[in-house]
Tab-separated table of C-alpha atoms in Angstrom:
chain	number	residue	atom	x	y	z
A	779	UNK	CA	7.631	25.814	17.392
A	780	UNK	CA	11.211	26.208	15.762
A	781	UNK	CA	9.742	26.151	12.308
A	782	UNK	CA	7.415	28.646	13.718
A	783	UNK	CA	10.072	30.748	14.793
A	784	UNK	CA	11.810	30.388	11.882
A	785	UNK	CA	9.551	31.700	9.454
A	786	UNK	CA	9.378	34.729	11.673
A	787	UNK	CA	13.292	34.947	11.296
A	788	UNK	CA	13.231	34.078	7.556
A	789	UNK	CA	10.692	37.084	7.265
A	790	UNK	CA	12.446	39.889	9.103
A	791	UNK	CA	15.442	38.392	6.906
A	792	UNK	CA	13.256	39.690	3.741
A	793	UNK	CA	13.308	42.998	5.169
A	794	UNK	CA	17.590	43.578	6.350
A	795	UNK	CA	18.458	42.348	3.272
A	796	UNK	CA	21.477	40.562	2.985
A	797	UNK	CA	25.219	40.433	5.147
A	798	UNK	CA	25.954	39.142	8.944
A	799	UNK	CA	22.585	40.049	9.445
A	800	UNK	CA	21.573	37.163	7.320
A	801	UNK	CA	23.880	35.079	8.046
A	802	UNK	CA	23.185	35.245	11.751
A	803	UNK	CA	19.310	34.578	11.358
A	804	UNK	CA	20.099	31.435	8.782
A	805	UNK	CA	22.526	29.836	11.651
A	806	UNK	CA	19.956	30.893	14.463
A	807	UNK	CA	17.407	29.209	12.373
A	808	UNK	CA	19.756	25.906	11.923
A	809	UNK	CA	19.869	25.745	15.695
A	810	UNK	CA	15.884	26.268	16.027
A	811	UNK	CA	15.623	23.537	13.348
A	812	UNK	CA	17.634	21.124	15.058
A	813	UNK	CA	15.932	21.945	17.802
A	814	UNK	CA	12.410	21.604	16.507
A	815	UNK	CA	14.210	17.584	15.395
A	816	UNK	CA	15.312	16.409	18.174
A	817	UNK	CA	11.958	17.260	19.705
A	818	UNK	CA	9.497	15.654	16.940
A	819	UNK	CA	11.937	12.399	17.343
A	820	UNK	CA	10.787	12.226	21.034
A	821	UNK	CA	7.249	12.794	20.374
A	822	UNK	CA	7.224	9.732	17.396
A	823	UNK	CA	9.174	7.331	19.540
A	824	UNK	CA	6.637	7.689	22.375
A	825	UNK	CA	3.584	8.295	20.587
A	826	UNK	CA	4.157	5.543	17.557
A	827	UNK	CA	6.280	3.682	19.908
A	828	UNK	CA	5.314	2.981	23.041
A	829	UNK	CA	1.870	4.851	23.085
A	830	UNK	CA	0.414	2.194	20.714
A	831	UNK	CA	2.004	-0.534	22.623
A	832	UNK	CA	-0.259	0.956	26.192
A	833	UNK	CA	-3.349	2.182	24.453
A	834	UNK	CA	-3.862	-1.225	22.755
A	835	UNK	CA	-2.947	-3.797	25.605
A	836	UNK	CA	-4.365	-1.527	28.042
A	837	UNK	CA	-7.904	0.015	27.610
A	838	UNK	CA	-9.676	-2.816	28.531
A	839	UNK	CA	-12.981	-0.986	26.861
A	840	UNK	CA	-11.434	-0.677	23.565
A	841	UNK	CA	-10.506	-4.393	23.606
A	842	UNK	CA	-13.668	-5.519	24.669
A	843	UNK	CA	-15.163	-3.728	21.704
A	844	UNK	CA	-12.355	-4.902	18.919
A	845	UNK	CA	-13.007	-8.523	20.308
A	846	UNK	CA	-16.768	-8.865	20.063
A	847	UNK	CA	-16.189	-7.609	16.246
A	848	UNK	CA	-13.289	-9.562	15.463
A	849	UNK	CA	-13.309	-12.695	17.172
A	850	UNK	CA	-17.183	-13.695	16.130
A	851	UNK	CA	-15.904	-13.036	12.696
A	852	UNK	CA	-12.857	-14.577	12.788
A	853	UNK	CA	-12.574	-17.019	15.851
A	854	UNK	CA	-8.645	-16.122	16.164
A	855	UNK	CA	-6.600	-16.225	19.339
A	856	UNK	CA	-7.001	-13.283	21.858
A	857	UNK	CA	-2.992	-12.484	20.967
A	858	UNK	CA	-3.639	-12.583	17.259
A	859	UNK	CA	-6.474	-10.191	17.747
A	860	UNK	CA	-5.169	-7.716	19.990
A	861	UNK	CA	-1.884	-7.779	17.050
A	862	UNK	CA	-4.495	-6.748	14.778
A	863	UNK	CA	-5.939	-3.849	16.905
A	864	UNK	CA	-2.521	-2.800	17.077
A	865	UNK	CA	-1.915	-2.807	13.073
A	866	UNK	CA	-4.525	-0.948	12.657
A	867	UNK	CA	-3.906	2.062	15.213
A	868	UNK	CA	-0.402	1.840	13.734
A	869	UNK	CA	-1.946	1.901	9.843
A	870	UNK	CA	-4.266	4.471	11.035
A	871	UNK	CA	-1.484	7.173	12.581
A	872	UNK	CA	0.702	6.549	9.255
A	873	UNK	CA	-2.354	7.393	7.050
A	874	UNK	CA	-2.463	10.315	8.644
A	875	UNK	CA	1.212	11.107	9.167
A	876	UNK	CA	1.135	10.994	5.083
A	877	UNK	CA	-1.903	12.522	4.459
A	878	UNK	CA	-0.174	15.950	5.813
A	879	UNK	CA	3.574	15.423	4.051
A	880	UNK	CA	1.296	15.830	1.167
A	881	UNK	CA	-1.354	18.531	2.569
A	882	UNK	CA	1.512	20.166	3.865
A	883	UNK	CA	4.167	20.650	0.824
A	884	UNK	CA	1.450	21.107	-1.300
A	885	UNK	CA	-0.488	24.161	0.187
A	886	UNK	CA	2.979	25.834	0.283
A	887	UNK	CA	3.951	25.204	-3.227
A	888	UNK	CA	0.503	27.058	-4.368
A	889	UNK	CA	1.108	30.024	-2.085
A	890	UNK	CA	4.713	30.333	-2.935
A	891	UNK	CA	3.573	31.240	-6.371
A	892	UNK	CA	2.380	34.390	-5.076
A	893	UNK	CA	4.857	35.313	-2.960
A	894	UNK	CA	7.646	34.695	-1.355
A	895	UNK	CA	7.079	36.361	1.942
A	896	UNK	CA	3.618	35.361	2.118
A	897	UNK	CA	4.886	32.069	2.062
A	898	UNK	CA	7.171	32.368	5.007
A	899	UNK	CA	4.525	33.748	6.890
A	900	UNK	CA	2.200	31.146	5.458
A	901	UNK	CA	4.814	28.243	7.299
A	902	UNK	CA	4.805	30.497	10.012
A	903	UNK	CA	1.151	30.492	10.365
A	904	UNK	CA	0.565	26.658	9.814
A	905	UNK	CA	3.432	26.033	12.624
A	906	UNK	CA	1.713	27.499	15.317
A	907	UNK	CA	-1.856	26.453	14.533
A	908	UNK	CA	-0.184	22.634	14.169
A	909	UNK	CA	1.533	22.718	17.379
A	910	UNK	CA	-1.535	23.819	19.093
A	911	UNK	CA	-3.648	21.207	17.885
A	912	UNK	CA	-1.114	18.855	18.506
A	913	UNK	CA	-0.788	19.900	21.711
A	914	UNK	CA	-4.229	19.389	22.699
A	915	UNK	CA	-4.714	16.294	20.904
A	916	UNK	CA	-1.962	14.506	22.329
A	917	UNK	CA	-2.963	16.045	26.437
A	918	UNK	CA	-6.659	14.647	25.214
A	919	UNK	CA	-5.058	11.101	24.571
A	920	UNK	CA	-2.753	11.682	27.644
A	921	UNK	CA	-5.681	12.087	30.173
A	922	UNK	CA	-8.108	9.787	28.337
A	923	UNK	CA	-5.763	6.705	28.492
A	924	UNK	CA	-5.180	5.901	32.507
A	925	UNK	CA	-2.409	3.261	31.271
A	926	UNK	CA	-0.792	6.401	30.090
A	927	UNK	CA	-0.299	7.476	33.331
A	928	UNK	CA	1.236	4.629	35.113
A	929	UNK	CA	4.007	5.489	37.970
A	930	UNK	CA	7.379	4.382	36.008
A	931	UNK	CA	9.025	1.877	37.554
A	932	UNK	CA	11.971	2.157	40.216
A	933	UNK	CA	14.657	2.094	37.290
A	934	UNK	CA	15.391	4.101	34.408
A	935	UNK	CA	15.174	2.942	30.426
A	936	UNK	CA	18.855	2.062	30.320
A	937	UNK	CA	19.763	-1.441	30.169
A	938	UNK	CA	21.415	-2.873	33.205
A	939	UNK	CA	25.126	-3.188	32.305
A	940	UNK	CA	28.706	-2.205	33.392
A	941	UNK	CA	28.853	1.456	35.404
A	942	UNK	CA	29.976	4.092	33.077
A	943	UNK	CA	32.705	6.259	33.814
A	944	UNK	CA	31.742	9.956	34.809
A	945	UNK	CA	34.092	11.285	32.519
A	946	UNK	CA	31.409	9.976	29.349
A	947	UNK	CA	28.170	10.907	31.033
A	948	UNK	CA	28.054	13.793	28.725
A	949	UNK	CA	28.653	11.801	26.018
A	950	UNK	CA	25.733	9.320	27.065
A	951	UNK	CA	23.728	12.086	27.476
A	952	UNK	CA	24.068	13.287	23.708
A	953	UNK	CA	24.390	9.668	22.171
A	954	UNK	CA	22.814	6.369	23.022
A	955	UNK	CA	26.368	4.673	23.581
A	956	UNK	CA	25.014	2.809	27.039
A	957	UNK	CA	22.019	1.526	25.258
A	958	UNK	CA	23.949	-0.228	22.270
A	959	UNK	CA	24.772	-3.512	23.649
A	960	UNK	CA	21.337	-4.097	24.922
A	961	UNK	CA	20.501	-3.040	21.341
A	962	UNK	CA	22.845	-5.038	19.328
A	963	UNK	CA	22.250	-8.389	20.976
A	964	UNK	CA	18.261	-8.389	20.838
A	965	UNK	CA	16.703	-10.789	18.773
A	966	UNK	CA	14.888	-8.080	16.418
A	967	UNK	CA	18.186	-6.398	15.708
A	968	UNK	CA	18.184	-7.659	12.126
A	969	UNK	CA	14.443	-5.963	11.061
A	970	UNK	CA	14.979	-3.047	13.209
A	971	UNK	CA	18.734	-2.735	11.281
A	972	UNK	CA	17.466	-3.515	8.055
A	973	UNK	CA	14.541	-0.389	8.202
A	974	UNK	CA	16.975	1.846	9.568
A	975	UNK	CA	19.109	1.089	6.718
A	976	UNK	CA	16.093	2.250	4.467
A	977	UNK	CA	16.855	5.815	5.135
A	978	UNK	CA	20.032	5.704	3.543
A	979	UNK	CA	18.310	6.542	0.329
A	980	UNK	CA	18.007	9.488	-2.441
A	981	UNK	CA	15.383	7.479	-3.893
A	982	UNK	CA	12.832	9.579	-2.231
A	983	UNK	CA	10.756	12.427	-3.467
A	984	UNK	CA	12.904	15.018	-1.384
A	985	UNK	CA	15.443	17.409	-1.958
A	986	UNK	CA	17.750	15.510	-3.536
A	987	UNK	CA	15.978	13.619	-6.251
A	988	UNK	CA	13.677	16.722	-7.101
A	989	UNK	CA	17.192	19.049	-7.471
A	990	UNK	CA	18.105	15.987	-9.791
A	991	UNK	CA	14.706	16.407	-11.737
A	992	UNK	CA	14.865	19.491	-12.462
A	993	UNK	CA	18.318	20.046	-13.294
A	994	UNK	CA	17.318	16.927	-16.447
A	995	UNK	CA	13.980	19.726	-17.486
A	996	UNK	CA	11.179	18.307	-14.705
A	997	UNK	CA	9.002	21.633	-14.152
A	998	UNK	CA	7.644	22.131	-10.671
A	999	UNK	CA	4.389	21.303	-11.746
A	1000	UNK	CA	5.427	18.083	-12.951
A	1001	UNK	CA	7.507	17.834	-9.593
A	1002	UNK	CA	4.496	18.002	-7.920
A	1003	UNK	CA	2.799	15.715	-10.101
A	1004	UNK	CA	5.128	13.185	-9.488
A	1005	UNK	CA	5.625	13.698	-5.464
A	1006	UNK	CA	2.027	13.371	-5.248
A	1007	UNK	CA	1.135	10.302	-7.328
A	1008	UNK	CA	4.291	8.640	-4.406
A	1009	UNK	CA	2.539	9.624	-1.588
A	1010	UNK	CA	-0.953	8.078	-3.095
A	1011	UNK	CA	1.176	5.170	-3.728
A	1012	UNK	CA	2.160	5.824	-0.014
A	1013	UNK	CA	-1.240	5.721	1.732
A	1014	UNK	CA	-2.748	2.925	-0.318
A	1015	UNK	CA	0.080	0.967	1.198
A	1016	UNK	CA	-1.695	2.085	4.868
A	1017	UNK	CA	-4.113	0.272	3.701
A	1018	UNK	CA	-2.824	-2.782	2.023
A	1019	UNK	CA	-0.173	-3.439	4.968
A	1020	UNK	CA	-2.794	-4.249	7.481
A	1021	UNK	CA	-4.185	-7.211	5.182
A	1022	UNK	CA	-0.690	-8.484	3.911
A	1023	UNK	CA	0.053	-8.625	7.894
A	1024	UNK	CA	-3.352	-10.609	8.660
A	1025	UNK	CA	-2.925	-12.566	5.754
A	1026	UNK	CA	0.578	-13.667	5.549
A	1027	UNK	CA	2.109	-12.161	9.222
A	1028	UNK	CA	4.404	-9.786	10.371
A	1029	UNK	CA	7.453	-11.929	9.655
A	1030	UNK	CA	6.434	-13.260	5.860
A	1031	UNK	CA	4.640	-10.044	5.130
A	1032	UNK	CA	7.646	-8.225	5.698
A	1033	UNK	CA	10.093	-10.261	3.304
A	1034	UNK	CA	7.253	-9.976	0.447
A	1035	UNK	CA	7.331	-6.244	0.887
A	1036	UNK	CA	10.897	-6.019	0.843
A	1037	UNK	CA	11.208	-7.984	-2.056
A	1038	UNK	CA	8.805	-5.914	-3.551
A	1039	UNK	CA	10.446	-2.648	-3.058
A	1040	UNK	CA	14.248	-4.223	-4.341
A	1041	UNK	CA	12.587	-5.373	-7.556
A	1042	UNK	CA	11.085	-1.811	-8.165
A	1043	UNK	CA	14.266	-0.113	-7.664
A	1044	UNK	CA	16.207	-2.610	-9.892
A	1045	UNK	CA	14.086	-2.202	-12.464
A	1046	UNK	CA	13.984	1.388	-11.803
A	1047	UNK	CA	17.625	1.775	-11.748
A	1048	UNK	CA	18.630	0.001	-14.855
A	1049	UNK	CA	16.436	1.818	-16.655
A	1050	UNK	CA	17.937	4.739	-15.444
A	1051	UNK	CA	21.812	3.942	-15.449
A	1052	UNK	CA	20.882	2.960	-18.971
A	1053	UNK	CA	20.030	6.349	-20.623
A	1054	UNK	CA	22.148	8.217	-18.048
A	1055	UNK	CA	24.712	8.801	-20.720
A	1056	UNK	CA	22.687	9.481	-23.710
A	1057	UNK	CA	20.704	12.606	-25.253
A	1058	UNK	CA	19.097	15.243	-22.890
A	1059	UNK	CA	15.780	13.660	-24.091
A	1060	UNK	CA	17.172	10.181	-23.249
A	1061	UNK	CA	18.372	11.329	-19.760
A	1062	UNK	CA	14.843	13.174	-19.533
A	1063	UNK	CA	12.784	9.743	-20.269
A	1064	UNK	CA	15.576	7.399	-17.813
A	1065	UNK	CA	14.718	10.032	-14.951
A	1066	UNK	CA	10.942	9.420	-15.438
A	1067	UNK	CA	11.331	6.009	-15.562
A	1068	UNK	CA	13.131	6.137	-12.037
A	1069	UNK	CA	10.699	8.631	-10.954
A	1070	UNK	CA	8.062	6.140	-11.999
A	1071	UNK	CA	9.831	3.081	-10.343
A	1072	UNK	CA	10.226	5.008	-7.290
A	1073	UNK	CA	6.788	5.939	-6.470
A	1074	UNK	CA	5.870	2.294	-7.025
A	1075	UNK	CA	8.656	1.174	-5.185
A	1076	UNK	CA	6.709	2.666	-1.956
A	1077	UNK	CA	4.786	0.268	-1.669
A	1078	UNK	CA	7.169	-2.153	-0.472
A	1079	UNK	CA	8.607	0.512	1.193
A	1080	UNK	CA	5.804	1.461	3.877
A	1081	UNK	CA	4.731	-2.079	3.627
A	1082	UNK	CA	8.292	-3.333	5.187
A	1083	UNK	CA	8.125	-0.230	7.449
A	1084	UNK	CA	4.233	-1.139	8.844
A	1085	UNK	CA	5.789	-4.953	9.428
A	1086	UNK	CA	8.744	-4.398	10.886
A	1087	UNK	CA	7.080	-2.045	13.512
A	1088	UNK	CA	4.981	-4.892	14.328
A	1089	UNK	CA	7.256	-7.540	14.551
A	1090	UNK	CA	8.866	-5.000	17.427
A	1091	UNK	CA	6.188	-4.382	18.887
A	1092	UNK	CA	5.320	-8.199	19.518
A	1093	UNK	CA	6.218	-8.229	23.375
A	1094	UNK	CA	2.908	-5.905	24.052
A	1095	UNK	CA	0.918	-8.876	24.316
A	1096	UNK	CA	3.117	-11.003	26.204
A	1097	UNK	CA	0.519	-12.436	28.090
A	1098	UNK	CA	-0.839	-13.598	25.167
A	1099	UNK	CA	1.873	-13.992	21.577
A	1100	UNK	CA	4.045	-16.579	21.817
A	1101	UNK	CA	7.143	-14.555	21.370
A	1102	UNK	CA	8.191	-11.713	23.388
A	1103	UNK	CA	10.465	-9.259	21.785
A	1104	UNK	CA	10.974	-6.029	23.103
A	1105	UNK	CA	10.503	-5.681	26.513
A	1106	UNK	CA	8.133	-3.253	27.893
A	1107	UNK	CA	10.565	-1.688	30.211
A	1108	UNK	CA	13.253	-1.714	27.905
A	1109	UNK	CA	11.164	-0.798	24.658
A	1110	UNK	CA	11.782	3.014	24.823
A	1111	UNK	CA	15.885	2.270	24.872
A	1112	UNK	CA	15.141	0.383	21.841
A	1113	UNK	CA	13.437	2.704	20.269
A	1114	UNK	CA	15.706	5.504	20.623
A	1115	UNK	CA	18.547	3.348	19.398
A	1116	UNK	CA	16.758	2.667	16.516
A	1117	UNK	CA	15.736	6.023	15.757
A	1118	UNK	CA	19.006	6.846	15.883
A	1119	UNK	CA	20.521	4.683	13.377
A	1120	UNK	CA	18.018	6.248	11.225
A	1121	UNK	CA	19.112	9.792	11.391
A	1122	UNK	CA	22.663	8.748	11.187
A	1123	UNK	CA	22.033	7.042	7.945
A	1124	UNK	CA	19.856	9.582	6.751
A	1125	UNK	CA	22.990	11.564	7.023
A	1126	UNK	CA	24.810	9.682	5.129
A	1127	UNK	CA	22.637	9.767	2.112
A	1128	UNK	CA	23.052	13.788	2.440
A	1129	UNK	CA	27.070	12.966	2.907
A	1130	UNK	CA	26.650	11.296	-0.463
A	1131	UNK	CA	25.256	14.064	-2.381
A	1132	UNK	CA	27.649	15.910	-1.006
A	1133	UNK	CA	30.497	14.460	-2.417
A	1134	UNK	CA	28.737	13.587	-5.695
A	1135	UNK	CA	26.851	16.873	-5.970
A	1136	UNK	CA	27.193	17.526	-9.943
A	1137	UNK	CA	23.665	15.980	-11.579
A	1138	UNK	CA	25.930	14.233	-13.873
A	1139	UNK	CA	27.467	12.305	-10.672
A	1140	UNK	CA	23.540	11.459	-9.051
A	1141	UNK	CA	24.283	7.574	-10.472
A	1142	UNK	CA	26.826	6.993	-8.025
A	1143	UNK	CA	24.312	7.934	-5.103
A	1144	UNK	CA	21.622	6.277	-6.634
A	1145	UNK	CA	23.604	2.750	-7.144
A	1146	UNK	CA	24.700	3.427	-3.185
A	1147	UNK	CA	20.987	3.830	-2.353
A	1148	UNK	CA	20.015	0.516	-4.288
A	1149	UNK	CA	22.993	-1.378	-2.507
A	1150	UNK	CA	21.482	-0.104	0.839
A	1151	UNK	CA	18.187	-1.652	0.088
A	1152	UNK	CA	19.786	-5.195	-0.977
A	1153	UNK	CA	21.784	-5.007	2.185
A	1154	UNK	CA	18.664	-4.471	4.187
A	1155	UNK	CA	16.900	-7.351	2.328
A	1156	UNK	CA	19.936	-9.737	3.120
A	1157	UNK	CA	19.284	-8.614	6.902
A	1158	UNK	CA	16.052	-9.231	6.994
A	1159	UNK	CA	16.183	-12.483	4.978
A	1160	UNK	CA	19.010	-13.928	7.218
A	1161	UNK	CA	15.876	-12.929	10.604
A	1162	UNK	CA	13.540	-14.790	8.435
A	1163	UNK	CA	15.492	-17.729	8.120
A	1164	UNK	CA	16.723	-17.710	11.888
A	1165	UNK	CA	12.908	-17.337	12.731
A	1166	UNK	CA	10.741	-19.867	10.534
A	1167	UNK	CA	13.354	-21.864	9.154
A	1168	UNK	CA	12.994	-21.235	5.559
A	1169	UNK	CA	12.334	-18.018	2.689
A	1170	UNK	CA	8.962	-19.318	1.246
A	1171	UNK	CA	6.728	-22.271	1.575
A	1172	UNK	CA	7.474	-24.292	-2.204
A	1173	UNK	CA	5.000	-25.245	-4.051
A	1174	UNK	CA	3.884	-28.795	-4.218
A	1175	UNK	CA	5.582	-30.476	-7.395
A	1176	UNK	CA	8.925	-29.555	-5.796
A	1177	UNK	CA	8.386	-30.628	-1.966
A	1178	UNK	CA	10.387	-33.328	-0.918
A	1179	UNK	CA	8.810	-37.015	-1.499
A	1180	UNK	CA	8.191	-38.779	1.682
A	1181	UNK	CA	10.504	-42.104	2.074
A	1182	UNK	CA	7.565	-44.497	2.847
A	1183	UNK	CA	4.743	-45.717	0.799
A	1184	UNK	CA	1.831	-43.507	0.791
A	1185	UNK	CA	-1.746	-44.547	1.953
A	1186	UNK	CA	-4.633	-44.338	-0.707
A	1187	UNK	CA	-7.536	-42.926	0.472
């Protein structure tokens, strides 16, 4: 709705021209947009969150259906197959979720070659049709699901802990501060940390990178090339996540798809630090090697993302799993928390192009983004090692020998 009403502003902008008029609209519409948010981060932490968490441990028809498939096939657990009905739902709304960042960006780029105010009316247009349909879709799931429509229970999402003062129930209000502790000492702190960290990134087809592109000669057209060849890359891993989790697990399947994504971006990154300095051509050819890098470092990317949302959501079948994580009281606390940690390093990668904001200064927030991703991977790998013990199974010739003599067959 506030993008809605912003093209609206941005159009009767086009017609006052330019002074406090302008001005006024442009800070109206930064309010609208902050607006519009703080509202879609509500709607993904209960619909990706805790949505997918009811709809697949409740609807006892659904299961019933997944289980005569999947357990004749595969003679696994009841636990391990309702974790798989879960991957997909969760592979399935990400598909999706990509499929229009790409619909999306890309029906706007061909209108704005027309015009410019056709394309603000254009984003105006596609705003309201979206939130109508995503209105109904989501009232459709709502009234379909009866799990959806439990009573809550006699106590709110916080976390029991010490009574705040009045004086900072504002400030709770604005800011998860209460929820913290429960956050910080919960066994998936590490994965949940180490995705969040993942945002702090300019290694991303958005603003940032593309301003970088073109500033080194990209064209829009090969701008668009390149963003759409990522999010390809992007929704074949919706599809290769689910069978990296059923082959390997969550837990494993999450430390080869981080490992996957650092090794892109090294690569990626060298190659570009290393004809930063050099010839326009030179810079030219080290961008498209990054830009290259980049796209394939998705992969890992979306892969680590799809894993690490499963390892979270482990305590939905705690009736079944063996480990309960996040408990289904507590789980929309943990999400917000988490969510929040994204946007505020999110933020930071912004506060970084701020302060380097010259295109011969995008190294330093590149090498920043990099050393955000190794941190993450040192997170996750210290959870990994808490959890199973070890990094990787080793391969035969260099497993210990036992002590005693060994029986011939």
């Amino acid at each position: 709705r506030a993008g809605g009403v912003g093209g609206g502003l941005g159009a009767e902008d086009g017609r006052r021209g330019r002074g406090w008029g302008r001005d006024g609209l442009f800070a109206a519409l930064c309010v609208l947009a902050g607006v519009e948010k703080l509202a879609s981060m509500a709607n993904t932490v209960a619909v990706e969150r805790d949505w997918v968490v009811v709809m697949t441990d409740g609807d006892e028809n659904w299961r019933r259906g997944e289980r005569n498939s999947y357990t004749r096939s595969i003679g696994r657990s009841l636990g391990v197959m309702l974790a798989h009905i879960c991957s997909v739902v969760n592979a399935r709304l990400r598909r999706i979720d990509l499929l229009c960042k790409l619909l999306g960006p890309l029906a706007i780029s061909l209108v704005a070659m027309a015009s410019t105010l056709m394309t603000i009316w254009t984003v105006l247009g596609m705003n309201v049709v979206s939130v109508s349909i995503e209105y109904v879709c989501i009232a459709r799931v709502y009234k379909s699901v009866p799990a959806l429509r439990r009573t809550p229970s006699g106590h709110d999402d916080t976390p029991p802990g010490p009574h705040n003062h009045p004086s900072r129930s504002w400030l709770n209000a604005l800011l998860p501060i209460s929820s913290l502790p429960f956050y910080a000492r919960h066994p998936v702190l590490l994965p949940s940390l180490a995705l969040a960290l993942l945002y702090l990134t300019v290694l991303s087809f958005s603003g940032q990178m593309v301003t970088f592109l073109l500033s080194v000669g990209y064209t829009p057209l090969h701008v668009g090339v390149a963003r759409t060849a990522s999010t390809a890359v992007e929704l074949a891993a919706t599809w290769a996540s689910p069978r990296l989790v059923r082959r390997l697990g969550p837990v494993r399947g999450g430390i080869w798809s981080l490992s996957l994504q650092m090794t892109f971006l090294a690569a990626g990154s060298g190659w570009f630090l290393a004809g930063f300095s050099g010839t326009p051509a030179e810079r030219a050819t080290s961008a498209t090697g990054l830009a290259v890098c980049v796209a394939l470092s998705r992969l890992g990317l979306w892969g680590y993302d799809f894993c690490a949302q499963i390892i979270v959501q482990d305590d939905m079948f705690a009736e079944h799993a063996v480990l309960q994580e996040v408990e289904a009281d507590y789980r929309g606390t943990f999400s917000a928390v988490e969510a929040a940690f994204q946007n505020l390093f999110e933020l930071l990668s912004f506060v970084t192009t701020i302060i380097f904001s010259r295109p011969d200064q995008f190294r330093w927030p590149v090498i920043i983004s990099v050393v955000a991703v190794y941190i993450a991977g040192g997170l996750y790998t210290l959870f990994v090692r808490r959890r199973r013990g070890h990094l990787f199974h080793a391969p035969p010739c260099l497993r210990p020998k036992p002590d005693g003599p060994v029986a011939l067959p």
